[in-house]
Short mmCIF file of C-alpha atoms in Angstrom, two decimals:
data_model
loop_
_atom_site.label_atom_id
_atom_site.label_comp_id
_atom_site.label_asym_id
_atom_site.label_seq_id
_atom_site.Cartn_x
_atom_site.Cartn_y
_atom_site.Cartn_z
CA MET N 1424 14.02 -24.49 -21.82
CA SER N 1425 13.44 -21.26 -19.91
CA PHE N 1426 13.57 -20.59 -16.17
CA PRO N 1427 11.81 -18.01 -13.95
CA LYS N 1428 13.80 -14.86 -13.25
CA ILE N 1429 12.20 -14.48 -9.81
CA LEU N 1430 11.40 -17.20 -7.30
CA GLN N 1431 8.98 -16.32 -4.53
CA ILE N 1432 9.24 -18.95 -1.81
CA GLU N 1433 6.82 -19.08 1.09
CA PRO N 1434 8.77 -20.13 4.21
CA THR N 1435 5.52 -20.53 6.16
CA ASN N 1436 1.85 -19.63 6.03
CA SER N 1437 1.79 -19.22 9.81
CA CYS N 1438 1.96 -15.83 11.48
CA ASN N 1439 2.13 -14.22 14.91
CA PHE N 1440 -0.39 -11.54 13.83
CA GLY N 1441 -4.06 -11.67 12.91
CA CYS N 1442 -4.39 -8.67 10.57
CA ILE N 1443 -7.99 -7.83 9.78
CA MET N 1444 -7.41 -7.61 6.01
CA CYS N 1445 -5.22 -10.73 5.63
CA MET N 1446 -6.17 -13.64 3.37
CA ARG N 1447 -5.13 -16.00 6.18
CA ASN N 1448 -8.40 -15.26 7.97
CA PHE N 1449 -10.38 -16.61 5.04
CA PHE N 1450 -8.66 -19.79 3.81
CA SER N 1451 -8.79 -23.22 5.42
CA ALA N 1452 -5.45 -24.62 4.25
CA PRO N 1453 -3.39 -26.25 7.02
CA GLN N 1454 -0.58 -24.16 8.43
CA GLY N 1455 2.96 -25.36 8.03
CA PHE N 1456 6.67 -24.61 7.53
CA MET N 1457 8.83 -25.42 4.53
CA ASN N 1458 11.05 -28.42 5.12
CA MET N 1459 14.71 -27.45 4.93
CA SER N 1460 15.60 -30.37 2.65
CA LEU N 1461 12.94 -29.21 0.19
CA TYR N 1462 14.24 -25.66 0.45
CA ARG N 1463 17.78 -26.86 -0.26
CA LYS N 1464 16.53 -28.73 -3.36
CA ILE N 1465 14.89 -25.55 -4.65
CA ILE N 1466 17.97 -23.42 -4.01
CA GLU N 1467 20.29 -25.93 -5.68
CA GLU N 1468 18.07 -26.04 -8.79
CA ALA N 1469 17.84 -22.25 -8.92
CA GLU N 1470 21.60 -21.69 -8.60
CA GLY N 1471 22.82 -19.60 -11.51
CA GLN N 1472 19.30 -19.26 -12.91
CA VAL N 1473 17.26 -16.71 -10.94
CA LYS N 1474 18.05 -13.05 -10.44
CA ARG N 1475 15.92 -12.45 -7.35
CA LEU N 1476 14.79 -14.62 -4.43
CA VAL N 1477 11.69 -13.43 -2.57
CA LEU N 1478 11.10 -15.06 0.81
CA TYR N 1479 7.58 -14.41 2.00
CA GLY N 1480 4.04 -15.64 1.35
CA GLN N 1481 0.86 -15.84 3.37
CA GLY N 1482 2.70 -15.75 6.68
CA GLU N 1483 5.48 -14.05 8.58
CA PRO N 1484 8.80 -15.35 7.16
CA LEU N 1485 10.72 -14.74 10.40
CA PHE N 1486 8.21 -17.00 12.16
CA HIS N 1487 9.99 -19.92 10.44
CA PRO N 1488 12.44 -21.33 13.02
CA ASN N 1489 15.16 -21.69 10.37
CA PHE N 1490 14.66 -18.47 8.45
CA ILE N 1491 18.21 -17.21 9.01
CA GLN N 1492 19.49 -20.58 7.80
CA MET N 1493 17.37 -20.15 4.67
CA ILE N 1494 19.09 -16.84 3.97
CA ALA N 1495 22.48 -18.41 4.66
CA LEU N 1496 21.82 -21.29 2.23
CA ALA N 1497 20.69 -18.88 -0.46
CA ARG N 1498 23.96 -16.95 -0.16
CA GLU N 1499 25.99 -20.18 -0.07
CA PHE N 1500 24.52 -21.54 -3.32
CA MET N 1501 23.57 -18.35 -5.15
CA GLY N 1502 26.26 -15.93 -4.06
CA LEU N 1503 25.92 -12.15 -4.03
CA ASP N 1504 24.64 -11.91 -7.60
CA VAL N 1505 21.11 -12.89 -6.53
CA GLN N 1506 18.98 -10.26 -4.82
CA LEU N 1507 17.53 -11.45 -1.52
CA PHE N 1508 14.29 -9.79 -0.43
CA PHE N 1509 11.60 -10.42 2.15
CA SER N 1510 8.58 -8.61 3.54
CA THR N 1511 7.90 -8.66 7.30
CA ASN N 1512 5.49 -7.36 9.91
CA GLY N 1513 8.62 -6.19 11.75
CA SER N 1514 7.84 -7.72 15.12
CA LEU N 1515 10.61 -10.35 15.07
CA LEU N 1516 13.28 -8.35 13.25
CA ASN N 1517 15.15 -7.30 16.37
CA ARG N 1518 18.69 -5.95 16.60
CA ASP N 1519 20.43 -9.37 16.67
CA VAL N 1520 18.43 -10.75 13.75
CA ALA N 1521 18.94 -7.60 11.71
CA ASP N 1522 22.70 -7.71 12.31
CA LYS N 1523 22.92 -11.30 11.08
CA LEU N 1524 20.75 -10.74 8.02
CA LEU N 1525 22.37 -7.51 6.90
CA LYS N 1526 25.93 -7.58 8.21
CA THR N 1527 26.63 -11.28 7.74
CA TYR N 1528 24.45 -12.34 4.81
CA LYS N 1529 23.96 -9.00 3.07
CA VAL N 1530 20.21 -9.21 2.44
CA ASP N 1531 19.50 -6.76 -0.39
CA GLU N 1532 16.04 -5.53 0.54
CA ILE N 1533 13.53 -5.64 3.39
CA SER N 1534 10.04 -4.18 3.48
CA PHE N 1535 8.11 -3.50 6.71
CA SER N 1536 4.30 -3.64 6.76
CA VAL N 1537 3.13 -0.44 8.48
CA ASP N 1538 -0.28 1.11 7.80
CA THR N 1539 -0.36 4.12 10.11
CA THR N 1540 1.68 6.02 12.70
CA ASP N 1541 -1.32 5.93 15.04
CA PHE N 1542 -0.16 3.16 17.38
CA ALA N 1543 -3.62 2.31 18.72
CA LYS N 1544 -5.07 2.13 15.22
CA LEU N 1545 -2.16 0.06 13.95
CA GLU N 1546 -2.76 -2.47 16.70
CA ARG N 1547 -6.46 -2.63 15.80
CA ILE N 1548 -5.58 -3.29 12.16
CA ARG N 1549 -2.71 -5.68 12.85
CA ILE N 1550 -4.02 -7.70 15.77
CA GLY N 1551 -1.15 -8.96 17.92
CA ALA N 1552 1.16 -6.10 17.02
CA VAL N 1553 3.06 -4.03 19.56
CA SER N 1554 3.61 -0.78 17.70
CA GLU N 1555 6.58 0.36 19.80
CA VAL N 1556 8.46 -2.85 18.93
CA ILE N 1557 7.76 -2.55 15.20
CA PHE N 1558 8.91 1.07 15.00
CA LYS N 1559 11.96 0.37 17.18
CA ASN N 1560 13.01 -2.44 14.83
CA LEU N 1561 12.31 -0.32 11.75
CA LYS N 1562 14.37 2.58 13.06
CA TYR N 1563 17.27 0.27 13.94
CA VAL N 1564 17.36 -1.18 10.41
CA ALA N 1565 17.23 2.37 9.01
CA GLU N 1566 20.23 3.36 11.15
CA LEU N 1567 22.08 0.16 10.30
CA LYS N 1568 21.50 0.85 6.60
CA LYS N 1569 23.74 3.94 6.83
CA LYS N 1570 26.68 1.82 8.03
CA LEU N 1571 26.52 -0.97 5.45
CA ASP N 1572 29.13 -1.33 2.73
CA TYR N 1573 26.63 -2.38 0.06
CA ASP N 1574 23.43 -1.03 -1.51
CA PHE N 1575 20.63 -2.09 0.83
CA LYS N 1576 17.02 -1.00 0.19
CA LEU N 1577 14.54 -0.41 3.01
CA GLY N 1578 10.86 -0.18 2.18
CA VAL N 1579 7.47 0.18 3.80
CA GLU N 1580 4.16 -1.29 2.67
CA ALA N 1581 0.86 0.27 3.70
CA VAL N 1582 -2.65 -1.01 3.10
CA VAL N 1583 -5.16 1.84 2.90
CA MET N 1584 -8.81 1.67 3.85
CA LYS N 1585 -11.51 3.98 5.09
CA SER N 1586 -10.21 3.93 8.66
CA ASN N 1587 -6.62 5.00 7.86
CA ILE N 1588 -6.79 6.88 4.54
CA ASP N 1589 -6.36 10.22 6.33
CA ASP N 1590 -3.28 8.90 8.17
CA LEU N 1591 -1.33 8.33 4.95
CA PRO N 1592 0.33 11.79 4.70
CA ASP N 1593 1.64 11.55 8.29
CA LEU N 1594 2.85 8.00 7.69
CA VAL N 1595 4.74 9.00 4.54
CA LYS N 1596 6.25 12.04 6.25
CA ASN N 1597 7.36 9.90 9.21
CA MET N 1598 8.85 7.20 6.98
CA SER N 1599 10.71 9.88 5.00
CA GLU N 1600 12.26 11.17 8.21
CA ILE N 1601 13.25 7.66 9.31
CA GLY N 1602 15.03 7.18 5.99
CA VAL N 1603 13.24 4.50 3.99
CA ASP N 1604 13.99 4.19 0.29
CA TYR N 1605 10.49 3.51 -0.93
CA ILE N 1606 6.86 3.20 0.12
CA VAL N 1607 4.33 0.92 -1.56
CA VAL N 1608 0.68 1.75 -0.94
CA SER N 1609 -1.95 -0.86 -1.71
CA GLN N 1610 -5.72 -0.77 -1.60
CA MET N 1611 -7.33 -3.33 0.67
CA ILE N 1612 -8.63 -6.54 -0.87
CA PRO N 1613 -12.06 -7.27 0.62
CA TYR N 1614 -12.64 -10.93 1.38
CA THR N 1615 -16.15 -10.28 2.71
CA GLU N 1616 -18.95 -7.82 2.01
CA LEU N 1617 -18.40 -6.21 5.42
CA ILE N 1618 -14.74 -5.48 4.64
CA SER N 1619 -15.72 -4.04 1.25
CA HIS N 1620 -17.44 -1.11 2.96
CA ASP N 1621 -13.98 0.16 4.03
CA THR N 1622 -12.46 0.25 0.54
CA ALA N 1623 -11.47 3.45 -1.26
CA TYR N 1624 -11.62 2.49 -4.94
CA LEU N 1625 -14.01 1.51 -7.71
CA THR N 1626 -13.58 -1.34 -10.18
CA VAL N 1627 -14.88 0.79 -13.06
CA SER N 1628 -13.17 3.30 -15.32
CA ARG N 1629 -12.84 6.98 -14.46
CA GLU N 1630 -14.50 7.84 -17.79
CA ILE N 1631 -17.64 6.00 -16.73
CA ILE N 1632 -17.81 7.89 -13.42
CA GLU N 1633 -17.44 11.23 -15.19
CA MET N 1634 -19.95 10.23 -17.84
CA VAL N 1635 -22.62 9.09 -15.40
CA GLY N 1636 -22.22 12.17 -13.20
CA ASP N 1637 -25.10 12.69 -10.80
CA ILE N 1638 -27.25 9.87 -12.14
CA ALA N 1639 -25.65 7.26 -9.89
CA ARG N 1640 -26.64 9.33 -6.84
CA LEU N 1641 -30.33 9.02 -7.73
CA ASP N 1642 -30.49 5.42 -6.55
CA TRP N 1643 -32.59 2.84 -8.37
CA GLU N 1644 -35.30 5.47 -8.94
CA ILE N 1645 -33.57 6.55 -12.17
CA VAL N 1646 -33.88 3.02 -13.53
CA ARG N 1647 -37.51 2.63 -12.45
CA ARG N 1648 -38.43 5.96 -14.01
CA ALA N 1649 -36.73 5.04 -17.26
CA VAL N 1650 -38.71 1.79 -17.41
CA TYR N 1651 -41.99 3.62 -16.69
CA GLU N 1652 -41.22 6.24 -19.32
CA SER N 1653 -40.42 3.60 -21.91
CA TYR N 1654 -43.65 1.73 -21.26
CA SER N 1655 -45.69 4.93 -21.18
CA PHE N 1656 -44.79 5.65 -24.79
CA MET N 1657 -45.54 2.06 -25.75
CA TYR N 1658 -49.05 2.31 -24.30
CA GLY N 1659 -49.80 5.92 -25.16
CA HIS N 1660 -49.64 7.53 -21.68
CA LEU N 1661 -46.83 9.86 -22.82
CA LEU N 1662 -44.91 10.44 -19.59
CA SER N 1663 -41.71 12.47 -19.67
CA ARG N 1664 -38.81 10.57 -21.28
CA GLU N 1665 -36.10 12.42 -19.36
CA SER N 1666 -34.70 9.43 -17.43
CA GLU N 1667 -34.96 7.05 -20.35
CA LEU N 1668 -33.10 9.41 -22.70
CA SER N 1669 -30.43 10.14 -20.06
CA LEU N 1670 -29.62 6.45 -19.68
CA LYS N 1671 -29.65 5.91 -23.43
CA GLU N 1672 -27.19 8.76 -23.93
CA ILE N 1673 -24.85 7.28 -21.30
CA TRP N 1674 -24.95 3.87 -22.95
CA ASN N 1675 -24.39 5.35 -26.43
CA GLN N 1676 -21.47 7.45 -25.19
CA ALA N 1677 -19.92 4.43 -23.46
CA LYS N 1678 -20.32 2.39 -26.63
CA ARG N 1679 -18.45 5.03 -28.63
CA LEU N 1680 -15.57 4.78 -26.13
CA GLY N 1681 -15.59 0.99 -26.20
CA LEU N 1682 -16.75 0.79 -22.56
CA GLU N 1683 -19.64 -0.78 -20.69
CA VAL N 1684 -21.68 0.76 -17.89
CA ASN N 1685 -22.19 -1.21 -14.69
CA LEU N 1686 -24.97 1.02 -13.35
CA PRO N 1687 -25.98 -1.38 -10.53
CA LEU N 1688 -22.44 -1.21 -9.14
CA LEU N 1689 -22.33 2.60 -9.38
CA ILE N 1690 -25.62 2.93 -7.55
CA GLU N 1691 -24.57 0.57 -4.76
CA LYS N 1692 -21.15 2.24 -4.40
CA ARG N 1693 -22.20 5.91 -4.23
CA ASP N 1694 -20.75 6.22 -0.69
CA THR N 1695 -17.43 4.93 -2.00
CA ILE N 1696 -17.47 7.61 -4.71
CA ARG N 1697 -17.40 10.25 -1.97
CA LEU N 1698 -14.54 8.46 -0.17
CA ILE N 1699 -12.55 8.31 -3.40
CA LYS N 1700 -12.28 12.10 -3.50
CA LYS N 1701 -10.61 11.99 -0.10
CA ALA N 1702 -8.23 9.27 -1.31
CA GLU N 1703 -7.25 11.34 -4.34
CA GLU N 1704 -6.47 14.33 -2.14
CA ASN N 1705 -4.27 12.27 0.18
CA PHE N 1706 -2.47 10.57 -2.69
CA LYS N 1707 -1.64 13.97 -4.16
CA ILE N 1708 -0.21 15.12 -0.81
CA VAL N 1709 1.98 12.04 -0.32
CA LYS N 1710 3.40 12.33 -3.84
CA GLU N 1711 4.51 15.87 -3.02
CA ILE N 1712 6.08 14.71 0.27
CA THR N 1713 8.04 11.88 -1.36
CA GLU N 1714 9.20 14.04 -4.25
CA SER N 1715 10.56 16.67 -1.88
CA ASN N 1716 12.32 13.99 0.20
CA GLY N 1717 13.78 12.02 -2.68
CA ILE N 1718 12.12 8.68 -1.96
CA LEU N 1719 10.04 6.50 -4.27
CA ILE N 1720 6.35 5.86 -3.79
CA ASP N 1721 4.04 3.45 -5.57
CA ILE N 1722 0.43 4.67 -5.34
CA PRO N 1723 -2.48 2.32 -6.11
CA GLU N 1724 -5.13 3.00 -8.68
CA ILE N 1725 -8.53 4.31 -7.62
CA PHE N 1726 -10.26 3.53 -10.91
CA VAL N 1727 -9.60 0.89 -13.54
CA ASN N 1728 -8.14 1.39 -16.97
CA THR N 1729 -9.25 -1.80 -18.68
CA LYS N 1730 -6.83 -1.27 -21.56
CA LYS N 1731 -3.77 -1.02 -19.31
CA ARG N 1732 -4.00 -4.21 -17.29
CA SER N 1733 -0.98 -6.38 -16.61
CA CYS N 1734 -0.07 -9.34 -14.43
CA PRO N 1735 2.93 -8.51 -12.19
CA TYR N 1736 4.01 -12.17 -12.07
CA ILE N 1737 3.92 -12.56 -15.83
CA GLU N 1738 5.65 -9.23 -16.46
CA LYS N 1739 8.49 -10.10 -14.07
CA GLU N 1740 8.66 -13.82 -14.97
CA ALA N 1741 8.06 -14.87 -11.37
CA MET N 1742 7.04 -18.22 -9.91
CA VAL N 1743 5.47 -18.79 -6.47
CA ILE N 1744 6.36 -21.89 -4.42
CA ARG N 1745 4.27 -22.58 -1.33
CA HIS N 1746 5.73 -23.90 1.91
CA ASP N 1747 4.49 -27.41 0.95
CA GLY N 1748 6.27 -27.32 -2.42
CA LYS N 1749 3.20 -26.69 -4.56
CA VAL N 1750 3.69 -24.17 -7.36
CA THR N 1751 1.13 -21.48 -8.08
CA PRO N 1752 1.25 -18.67 -10.67
CA CYS N 1753 0.63 -15.74 -8.34
CA PHE N 1754 -0.07 -14.47 -4.84
CA ASN N 1755 -3.83 -14.36 -5.37
CA PHE N 1756 -4.14 -18.01 -6.42
CA ILE N 1757 -1.86 -19.34 -3.68
CA TYR N 1758 -4.80 -20.61 -1.56
CA SER N 1759 -8.56 -20.94 -2.03
CA HIS N 1760 -10.38 -17.97 -0.58
CA PRO N 1761 -13.49 -15.84 -1.10
CA ILE N 1762 -13.30 -12.28 -2.36
CA TYR N 1763 -16.01 -9.65 -2.48
CA VAL N 1764 -15.58 -7.77 -5.74
CA ASN N 1765 -18.00 -5.86 -7.99
CA ASN N 1766 -20.66 -6.22 -5.30
CA HIS N 1767 -20.70 -10.00 -5.33
CA ILE N 1768 -18.91 -12.82 -3.56
CA ARG N 1769 -16.52 -14.87 -5.66
CA MET N 1770 -14.52 -17.97 -4.76
CA ASP N 1771 -10.97 -17.89 -6.05
CA ASN N 1772 -9.79 -21.48 -5.86
CA GLU N 1773 -6.10 -22.26 -5.54
CA VAL N 1774 -4.33 -22.84 -8.85
CA ILE N 1775 -1.63 -25.51 -8.59
CA LEU N 1776 0.71 -25.99 -11.56
CA GLY N 1777 3.04 -28.58 -10.06
CA ASN N 1778 5.00 -29.62 -6.98
CA VAL N 1779 8.76 -29.08 -6.64
CA SER N 1780 9.02 -31.99 -4.21
CA LYS N 1781 8.18 -34.29 -7.15
CA GLN N 1782 9.26 -32.24 -10.19
CA THR N 1783 11.99 -29.80 -11.09
CA ILE N 1784 11.36 -26.07 -11.30
CA GLU N 1785 12.27 -26.20 -14.99
CA GLU N 1786 9.75 -28.96 -15.72
CA ILE N 1787 6.92 -27.06 -14.07
CA TRP N 1788 7.84 -23.69 -15.61
CA ASN N 1789 7.92 -25.19 -19.12
CA SER N 1790 4.79 -27.33 -18.78
CA LYS N 1791 2.05 -26.72 -21.35
CA GLN N 1792 -0.40 -25.45 -18.72
CA TYR N 1793 2.07 -22.89 -17.40
CA LEU N 1794 3.24 -21.83 -20.87
CA ASP N 1795 -0.34 -21.34 -22.09
CA LEU N 1796 -1.21 -19.28 -19.00
CA ARG N 1797 1.82 -17.01 -19.41
CA GLU N 1798 1.19 -16.54 -23.12
CA ARG N 1799 -2.43 -15.57 -22.50
CA LEU N 1800 -1.64 -13.13 -19.70
CA LYS N 1801 1.13 -11.36 -21.61
CA ASN N 1802 -1.69 -9.45 -23.28
CA ILE N 1803 -4.30 -9.63 -20.55
CA SER N 1804 -6.20 -6.54 -21.74
CA ASP N 1805 -7.08 -8.23 -25.04
CA ASN N 1806 -7.28 -11.85 -23.92
CA VAL N 1807 -9.12 -11.58 -20.60
CA PRO N 1808 -12.42 -9.74 -19.94
CA TRP N 1809 -12.75 -7.17 -17.15
CA CYS N 1810 -15.99 -7.60 -15.20
CA GLY N 1811 -16.02 -4.28 -13.35
CA ASP N 1812 -17.72 -2.31 -16.13
CA CYS N 1813 -20.14 -5.13 -16.92
CA PRO N 1814 -23.54 -5.01 -15.17
CA TYR N 1815 -23.86 -8.79 -15.32
CA SER N 1816 -21.03 -9.20 -12.81
CA THR N 1817 -22.94 -7.25 -10.17
CA LEU N 1818 -26.22 -8.95 -11.05
CA GLY N 1819 -24.96 -12.50 -10.54
CA CYS N 1820 -23.26 -13.67 -13.74
CA TRP N 1821 -22.35 -17.37 -13.60
CA PHE N 1822 -18.79 -16.65 -14.75
CA THR N 1823 -18.10 -14.47 -11.69
CA ARG N 1824 -19.00 -17.06 -9.06
CA ASN N 1825 -15.47 -18.46 -9.07
CA ASN N 1826 -12.21 -18.42 -11.02
CA LYS N 1827 -12.89 -21.64 -12.90
CA MET N 1828 -13.61 -19.99 -16.27
CA ASP N 1829 -14.40 -16.53 -17.68
CA CYS N 1830 -16.81 -15.65 -20.49
CA TYR N 1831 -13.94 -15.85 -23.01
CA GLY N 1832 -13.36 -19.48 -22.05
CA ASN N 1833 -10.10 -18.86 -20.17
CA GLU N 1834 -9.17 -21.25 -17.35
CA PRO N 1835 -8.43 -20.09 -14.69
CA SER N 1836 -10.22 -16.75 -14.77
CA CYS N 1837 -8.33 -13.55 -13.99
CA SER N 1838 -11.31 -11.37 -15.00
CA GLU N 1839 -11.64 -9.62 -11.63
CA CYS N 1840 -8.02 -9.60 -10.45
CA LEU N 1841 -7.36 -6.44 -8.41
CA TYR N 1842 -3.60 -6.88 -8.84
CA SER N 1843 -3.86 -6.76 -12.64
CA VAL N 1844 -5.42 -3.27 -12.52
CA GLY N 1845 -3.00 -1.81 -9.96
CA ILE N 1846 -5.55 -1.52 -7.16
CA ALA N 1847 -3.80 -4.11 -5.00
CA LYS N 1848 -0.01 -4.31 -4.92
CA CYS N 1849 2.39 -7.17 -4.44
CA ILE N 1850 6.14 -6.69 -4.05
CA ILE N 1851 8.22 -9.33 -5.78
#
């Protein structure tokens, strides 16, 4: 019987912020806090089994009234061999809390969520934030890090979108000066069509963009002309076949590369194509900054390589436990929520594989449903379709309405998962 190497436990799905891009704005699950007796049960079962304990979910972990006690219990049962990590908005991690977590309980890693050094903009993105407090707390932890007698890692997570993409170089430079160890940059996940207009990526391959070239900028006129040209030859009017032949060549070239062409998506996203060039320029700049300052940076993808997909939770053998004890395979399936992807709305329903209040972690992890899911996702590129290059996804394919099943028959469907293609990032 195997056991997960990483446990991600959600202390609470409540938060003191109302960030504009957060899933919490779009799910209807009741808010709550993990019961300490349930938490103790989990920790006792995981003793000597897991290598890393991740304490955050769809909420601010420090908002849990007993969060420090959670850390203390983890150290009591698991010792110093287990890495303790949590991600925070930084607002509640004041000097006293930081001293207890780092000096007393030797937390191994903390990541602050900071999207820009523009205080006014940060407060518009992370509603409820007081920028001065967040940066004060971040700087204190960075200074404290220098005095610790163990290897502590300090990180920053940034979500990029149209409104802050140009702020990224200044943010990275500032974080380098403060002394963080790493920066993780993630593209924004759009839960509505309105939010999708602020994204700086495409869910198609770079090869398709280069292949299509200027055709996508011609709007639907290129398609209409191709249809007219095709019919003209059928009925003897003999119009020019320029558009028809151009589209045929694109489709033939894509076929030779083993790709599909989602022309409707490319046409609808031509403004995003222009924004992507700006994103690429900024990503190049921040890589140079981090390299010269000796810190790590994880940059998100802008295009999709369908043959290099992977599930972070499967790769790292991680399990997610919600605050109510329900077990889910990943961060995306933790609660039911809509997502706007490939120019259509999709409902990703929560995927529950068990409940640790009624079962053991080992029983759930080794259940047939969980084993089958992990086996399938080990080779996600071959076993799961990618809908981004498929025109049917943009035109209303039944399989893209929700995550119930994909066109290969997989349940649940991971066919449009932005985490699997490196566009969205999760730290575990």
